[in-house]
Tab-separated table of C-alpha atoms in Angstrom:
chain	number	residue	atom	x	y	z
A	1	MET	CA	89.218	110.608	72.597
A	2	ALA	CA	88.584	110.633	76.276
A	3	THR	CA	90.190	113.481	78.381
A	4	GLU	CA	93.004	112.287	80.595
A	5	PHE	CA	94.303	114.266	83.704
A	6	GLY	CA	97.711	114.268	85.154
A	7	GLY	CA	99.174	115.345	88.480
A	8	LYS	CA	101.120	112.307	89.548
A	9	SER	CA	104.727	111.067	89.026
A	10	VAL	CA	103.872	107.355	88.736
A	11	TYR	CA	100.824	105.700	87.296
A	12	GLY	CA	99.387	102.232	87.649
A	13	ALA	CA	100.692	101.553	91.109
A	14	VAL	CA	98.151	103.067	93.455
A	15	LEU	CA	98.909	101.256	96.637
A	16	GLY	CA	101.765	102.475	98.850
A	17	ILE	CA	103.341	100.358	101.552
A	18	LEU	CA	105.255	101.825	104.439
A	19	MET	CA	108.077	99.467	105.376
A	20	LEU	CA	110.042	99.078	108.601
A	21	GLU	CA	113.804	99.164	108.217
A	22	ALA	CA	114.725	95.483	108.390
A	23	ARG	CA	117.183	92.975	106.755
A	24	PHE	CA	115.604	89.621	107.282
A	25	PRO	CA	114.611	87.711	104.181
A	26	ARG	CA	111.261	88.159	102.727
A	27	ILE	CA	109.776	85.127	101.024
A	28	TYR	CA	106.951	84.920	98.496
A	29	GLY	CA	103.781	85.887	100.408
A	30	ASP	CA	105.472	88.310	102.600
A	31	ILE	CA	104.179	91.956	102.121
A	32	GLY	CA	107.843	93.134	101.545
A	33	ASN	CA	108.189	90.730	98.552
A	34	ALA	CA	106.677	92.676	95.613
A	35	THR	CA	105.952	89.465	93.693
A	36	THR	CA	103.362	88.621	96.446
A	37	TRP	CA	100.853	91.110	94.882
A	38	PRO	CA	98.768	90.620	91.866
A	39	PHE	CA	99.205	94.353	91.164
A	40	PRO	CA	101.940	96.860	91.200
A	41	VAL	CA	102.739	98.497	94.527
A	42	GLN	CA	105.173	101.186	95.749
A	43	TYR	CA	107.317	100.977	98.866
A	44	ARG	CA	108.869	103.445	101.228
A	45	VAL	CA	111.314	102.371	103.992
A	46	VAL	CA	110.940	104.342	107.222
A	47	LYS	CA	114.515	104.794	108.429
A	48	GLY	CA	115.111	103.890	112.034
A	49	ALA	CA	111.810	102.077	112.288
A	50	SER	CA	113.088	98.561	113.222
A	51	PRO	CA	110.788	95.734	114.152
A	52	ASP	CA	112.112	95.887	117.660
A	53	LYS	CA	111.163	99.613	118.041
A	54	VAL	CA	107.688	99.167	116.578
A	55	VAL	CA	106.575	95.687	118.114
A	56	ARG	CA	108.367	95.731	121.473
A	57	LYS	CA	108.488	99.644	122.115
A	58	ASP	CA	106.317	102.582	121.139
A	59	PRO	CA	105.809	103.215	117.380
A	60	MET	CA	104.238	106.546	118.204
A	61	LEU	CA	107.739	107.946	118.740
A	62	LEU	CA	108.270	107.332	115.045
A	63	VAL	CA	104.858	108.420	113.761
A	64	ASP	CA	106.228	111.774	112.236
A	65	ASP	CA	108.576	109.574	110.177
A	66	PHE	CA	105.750	107.454	109.004
A	67	ILE	CA	103.671	110.374	108.093
A	68	ALA	CA	106.462	111.918	106.051
A	69	ALA	CA	106.952	108.646	104.172
A	70	ALA	CA	103.184	108.217	103.546
A	71	ASN	CA	103.090	111.778	102.020
A	72	GLU	CA	106.080	110.876	99.799
A	73	LEU	CA	104.083	107.847	98.472
A	74	VAL	CA	101.087	110.134	97.835
A	75	GLU	CA	103.278	112.517	95.987
A	76	SER	CA	104.526	109.575	93.975
A	77	GLY	CA	101.071	108.613	92.810
A	78	CYS	CA	99.623	106.381	95.485
A	79	ASP	CA	95.897	106.570	96.189
A	80	GLY	CA	96.030	104.414	99.324
A	81	ILE	CA	98.483	103.674	102.099
A	82	THR	CA	99.122	100.466	104.186
A	83	THR	CA	101.944	99.332	106.389
A	84	ASN	CA	103.873	96.123	106.953
A	85	CYS	CA	103.286	95.796	110.695
A	86	GLY	CA	100.053	95.111	112.515
A	87	PHE	CA	101.351	96.908	115.506
A	88	LEU	CA	101.172	100.195	113.694
A	89	ALA	CA	97.450	100.235	114.348
A	90	LEU	CA	98.523	102.700	117.030
A	91	THR	CA	99.434	105.247	114.254
A	92	GLN	CA	96.080	104.714	112.236
A	93	ASP	CA	94.441	108.005	113.395
A	94	ARG	CA	97.521	110.202	113.107
A	95	ILE	CA	98.583	108.967	109.639
A	96	ALA	CA	94.865	109.056	108.339
A	97	LYS	CA	94.591	112.725	109.425
A	98	ALA	CA	97.829	113.720	107.805
A	99	VAL	CA	97.522	112.326	104.361
A	100	PRO	CA	94.849	113.014	101.802
A	101	VAL	CA	94.196	109.271	100.843
A	102	PRO	CA	92.734	106.401	102.683
A	103	VAL	CA	95.023	104.621	105.178
A	104	ALA	CA	94.810	100.943	106.324
A	105	THR	CA	97.677	100.425	108.867
A	106	SER	CA	96.901	97.026	110.310
A	107	SER	CA	95.465	93.722	109.577
A	108	LEU	CA	93.681	94.013	112.926
A	109	MET	CA	91.309	96.380	111.459
A	110	GLN	CA	89.518	93.400	109.903
A	111	ILE	CA	88.399	92.086	113.222
A	112	PRO	CA	85.040	93.933	113.429
A	113	MET	CA	84.187	92.981	109.896
A	114	VAL	CA	85.015	89.238	110.449
A	115	GLN	CA	83.077	89.281	113.641
A	116	ALA	CA	80.046	90.512	111.851
A	117	LEU	CA	80.299	87.513	109.522
A	118	MET	CA	79.877	84.969	112.116
A	119	GLY	CA	76.853	83.877	114.180
A	120	PRO	CA	76.192	84.698	117.881
A	121	GLY	CA	78.672	83.127	120.326
A	122	LYS	CA	81.596	82.776	117.858
A	123	LYS	CA	84.832	84.705	118.501
A	124	VAL	CA	87.586	86.094	116.297
A	125	ALA	CA	90.988	85.045	117.513
A	126	VAL	CA	94.221	87.022	116.902
A	127	LEU	CA	97.582	85.356	116.145
A	128	THR	CA	100.320	87.864	116.687
A	129	ILE	CA	104.155	87.880	116.554
A	130	SER	CA	104.316	89.222	120.077
A	131	LYS	CA	101.436	88.468	122.532
A	132	THR	CA	103.456	89.953	125.340
A	133	THR	CA	103.235	93.493	123.731
A	134	LEU	CA	100.000	93.539	121.834
A	135	THR	CA	97.921	95.721	124.146
A	136	PRO	CA	94.261	96.904	124.433
A	137	ALA	CA	95.465	100.133	123.102
A	138	HIS	CA	96.480	98.391	119.771
A	139	MET	CA	93.092	96.707	119.521
A	140	LYS	CA	91.118	99.865	120.207
A	141	ALA	CA	93.116	101.767	117.606
A	142	ALA	CA	92.177	99.118	115.167
A	143	GLY	CA	88.477	99.660	115.920
A	144	VAL	CA	88.015	96.687	118.172
A	145	SER	CA	85.462	97.405	120.971
A	146	ASN	CA	84.721	94.000	122.485
A	147	LEU	CA	88.060	93.254	123.691
A	148	ASP	CA	87.060	90.493	126.061
A	149	GLU	CA	85.640	88.598	123.186
A	150	VAL	CA	88.786	88.492	121.093
A	151	PRO	CA	91.381	86.015	122.392
A	152	ILE	CA	94.907	86.621	121.552
A	153	PHE	CA	97.540	83.950	120.873
A	154	GLY	CA	101.274	84.385	119.833
A	155	THR	CA	104.360	82.638	118.492
A	156	ASP	CA	106.384	84.216	121.191
A	157	GLY	CA	107.620	80.895	122.708
A	158	GLY	CA	108.217	79.197	119.356
A	159	ARG	CA	111.553	78.086	117.725
A	160	ALA	CA	112.207	80.858	115.236
A	161	PHE	CA	109.496	83.097	113.903
A	162	THR	CA	109.276	85.800	116.560
A	163	ARG	CA	112.831	85.883	117.602
A	164	CYS	CA	114.276	85.980	114.025
A	165	ILE	CA	111.986	88.649	112.836
A	166	LEU	CA	111.899	90.905	115.761
A	167	ASP	CA	115.673	90.591	116.192
A	168	ASN	CA	116.192	91.124	112.447
A	169	HIS	CA	118.127	88.050	111.515
A	170	GLU	CA	119.485	87.933	108.043
A	171	GLU	CA	119.174	84.088	107.989
A	172	ILE	CA	115.880	82.395	108.935
A	173	ASP	CA	114.835	78.791	109.067
A	174	PHE	CA	111.433	79.111	107.339
A	175	ASP	CA	110.534	75.505	108.096
A	176	ALA	CA	110.924	76.244	111.802
A	177	CYS	CA	108.694	79.328	111.301
A	178	ARG	CA	106.078	77.230	109.632
A	179	GLN	CA	106.107	74.839	112.586
A	180	ASP	CA	105.804	77.722	115.056
A	181	MET	CA	102.654	78.879	113.076
A	182	ILE	CA	101.234	75.286	113.116
A	183	ASP	CA	101.821	75.027	116.798
A	184	ALA	CA	100.193	78.221	117.477
A	185	ALA	CA	97.219	77.267	115.244
A	186	ARG	CA	96.704	73.976	117.214
A	187	GLU	CA	96.800	75.867	120.567
A	188	ILE	CA	94.001	78.213	119.255
A	189	VAL	CA	91.574	75.391	118.417
A	190	GLU	CA	92.553	73.287	121.459
A	191	THR	CA	92.012	76.349	123.794
A	192	ASP	CA	88.566	77.580	122.844
A	193	ARG	CA	85.969	75.820	120.627
A	194	ASP	CA	83.996	79.036	120.299
A	195	ILE	CA	86.582	80.560	117.989
A	196	GLY	CA	85.193	80.814	114.500
A	197	ALA	CA	87.860	82.630	112.634
A	198	ILE	CA	91.412	83.749	112.996
A	199	VAL	CA	93.005	87.160	112.031
A	200	LEU	CA	96.803	87.221	111.600
A	201	GLU	CA	98.284	90.399	113.074
A	202	CYS	CA	101.738	90.012	111.439
A	203	THR	CA	102.360	90.636	107.833
A	204	ASN	CA	105.042	88.006	107.823
A	205	MET	CA	102.471	85.309	108.564
A	206	VAL	CA	100.770	85.388	105.203
A	207	PRO	CA	102.957	82.573	103.744
A	208	TYR	CA	101.573	80.238	106.531
A	209	ALA	CA	97.933	81.334	106.332
A	210	ARG	CA	97.025	78.207	104.305
A	211	ASP	CA	98.759	75.942	107.003
A	212	VAL	CA	96.749	77.585	109.671
A	213	ARG	CA	93.496	77.135	107.819
A	214	LYS	CA	94.362	73.423	107.275
A	215	VAL	CA	95.267	72.746	110.920
A	216	THR	CA	92.223	74.654	112.368
A	217	GLY	CA	89.578	74.288	109.659
A	218	LEU	CA	88.690	77.948	110.356
A	219	PRO	CA	88.606	80.977	107.980
A	220	VAL	CA	91.995	82.854	108.155
A	221	TYR	CA	92.237	86.585	107.400
A	222	SER	CA	95.645	88.469	107.024
A	223	ILE	CA	97.079	91.589	105.549
A	224	TYR	CA	96.830	89.904	102.136
A	225	SER	CA	93.105	89.459	102.395
A	226	PHE	CA	92.820	93.034	103.784
A	227	VAL	CA	95.027	94.702	101.213
A	228	ASN	CA	93.448	92.965	98.277
A	229	TRP	CA	90.046	94.262	99.414
A	230	PHE	CA	91.518	97.655	99.988
A	231	HIS	CA	93.070	97.741	96.528
A	232	GLN	CA	89.728	96.843	94.966
A	233	GLY	CA	88.309	100.186	96.181
A	234	LEU	CA	91.318	102.080	94.851
A	235	MET	CA	91.332	100.286	91.534
A	236	PRO	CA	88.016	98.612	90.829
A	237	GLN	CA	88.163	95.597	88.385
A	238	ARG	CA	87.155	96.552	84.906
A	239	PHE	CA	84.624	94.430	83.099
A	240	PRO	CA	84.646	95.472	79.486
A	241	LEU	CA	81.925	93.154	78.159
A	242	GLU	CA	80.142	93.506	74.895
A	243	LEU	CA	76.350	93.812	75.306
A	244	ASP	CA	75.776	90.719	73.283
A	245	ASP	CA	78.339	88.699	75.321
A	246	PRO	CA	76.419	85.982	77.198
A	247	ARG	CA	78.437	86.833	80.353
A	248	ALA	CA	76.751	90.079	80.476
A	249	GLY	CA	73.568	88.323	81.755
A	250	LEU	CA	71.304	89.904	79.312
A	251	PHE	CA	70.317	86.763	77.383
């Protein structure tokens, strides 16, 4: 019998998600809907961290609260930490230094990797919930160095998406949100033909990633793609094949 080691309170849910304190509904595909994930996750709500405070104001004022919640998740058995807001890229360095496990605060951290996938002359565009408050500091904190080559688009002027989420509405017209995303996607491809891929900053945009892909014809990366990759490092897929199984590639 193999030796097993303890030391955790919870087993089998190695990914911890730091959540803003919000009341808006979270549909399938949203990071805050636990059925979105193909694996178990653990959540911690950071009290007082509203969407407005994190996106429109300075999330660094709340960084100690995020660190405390992250350490609670680690104590509960998590081997990796993520968050439910791309603007928390600003907290990446502080949280990563304060907890003993890997931290992936923002979907924006994918930008350098996505850029490396494309040929010369192609750009990675960002679609954000708030173009007006996404700053170079956020991008630099996410590891983006070529700021002039990363165009930013937003849903700020749309019907519902930005307003309903940042103002924390308890009722949301998700058809209107979908149309906001489609309109923004069209703006992206109509503005710059050198754009070769899109990164969705906002974790609430995941349910519409396929719509963006359909409208633009471009690869679309989100917190869903990022966290699935992140989780594979925390819990690699097991392939218990018998040696005589043809799938083992030995015959």
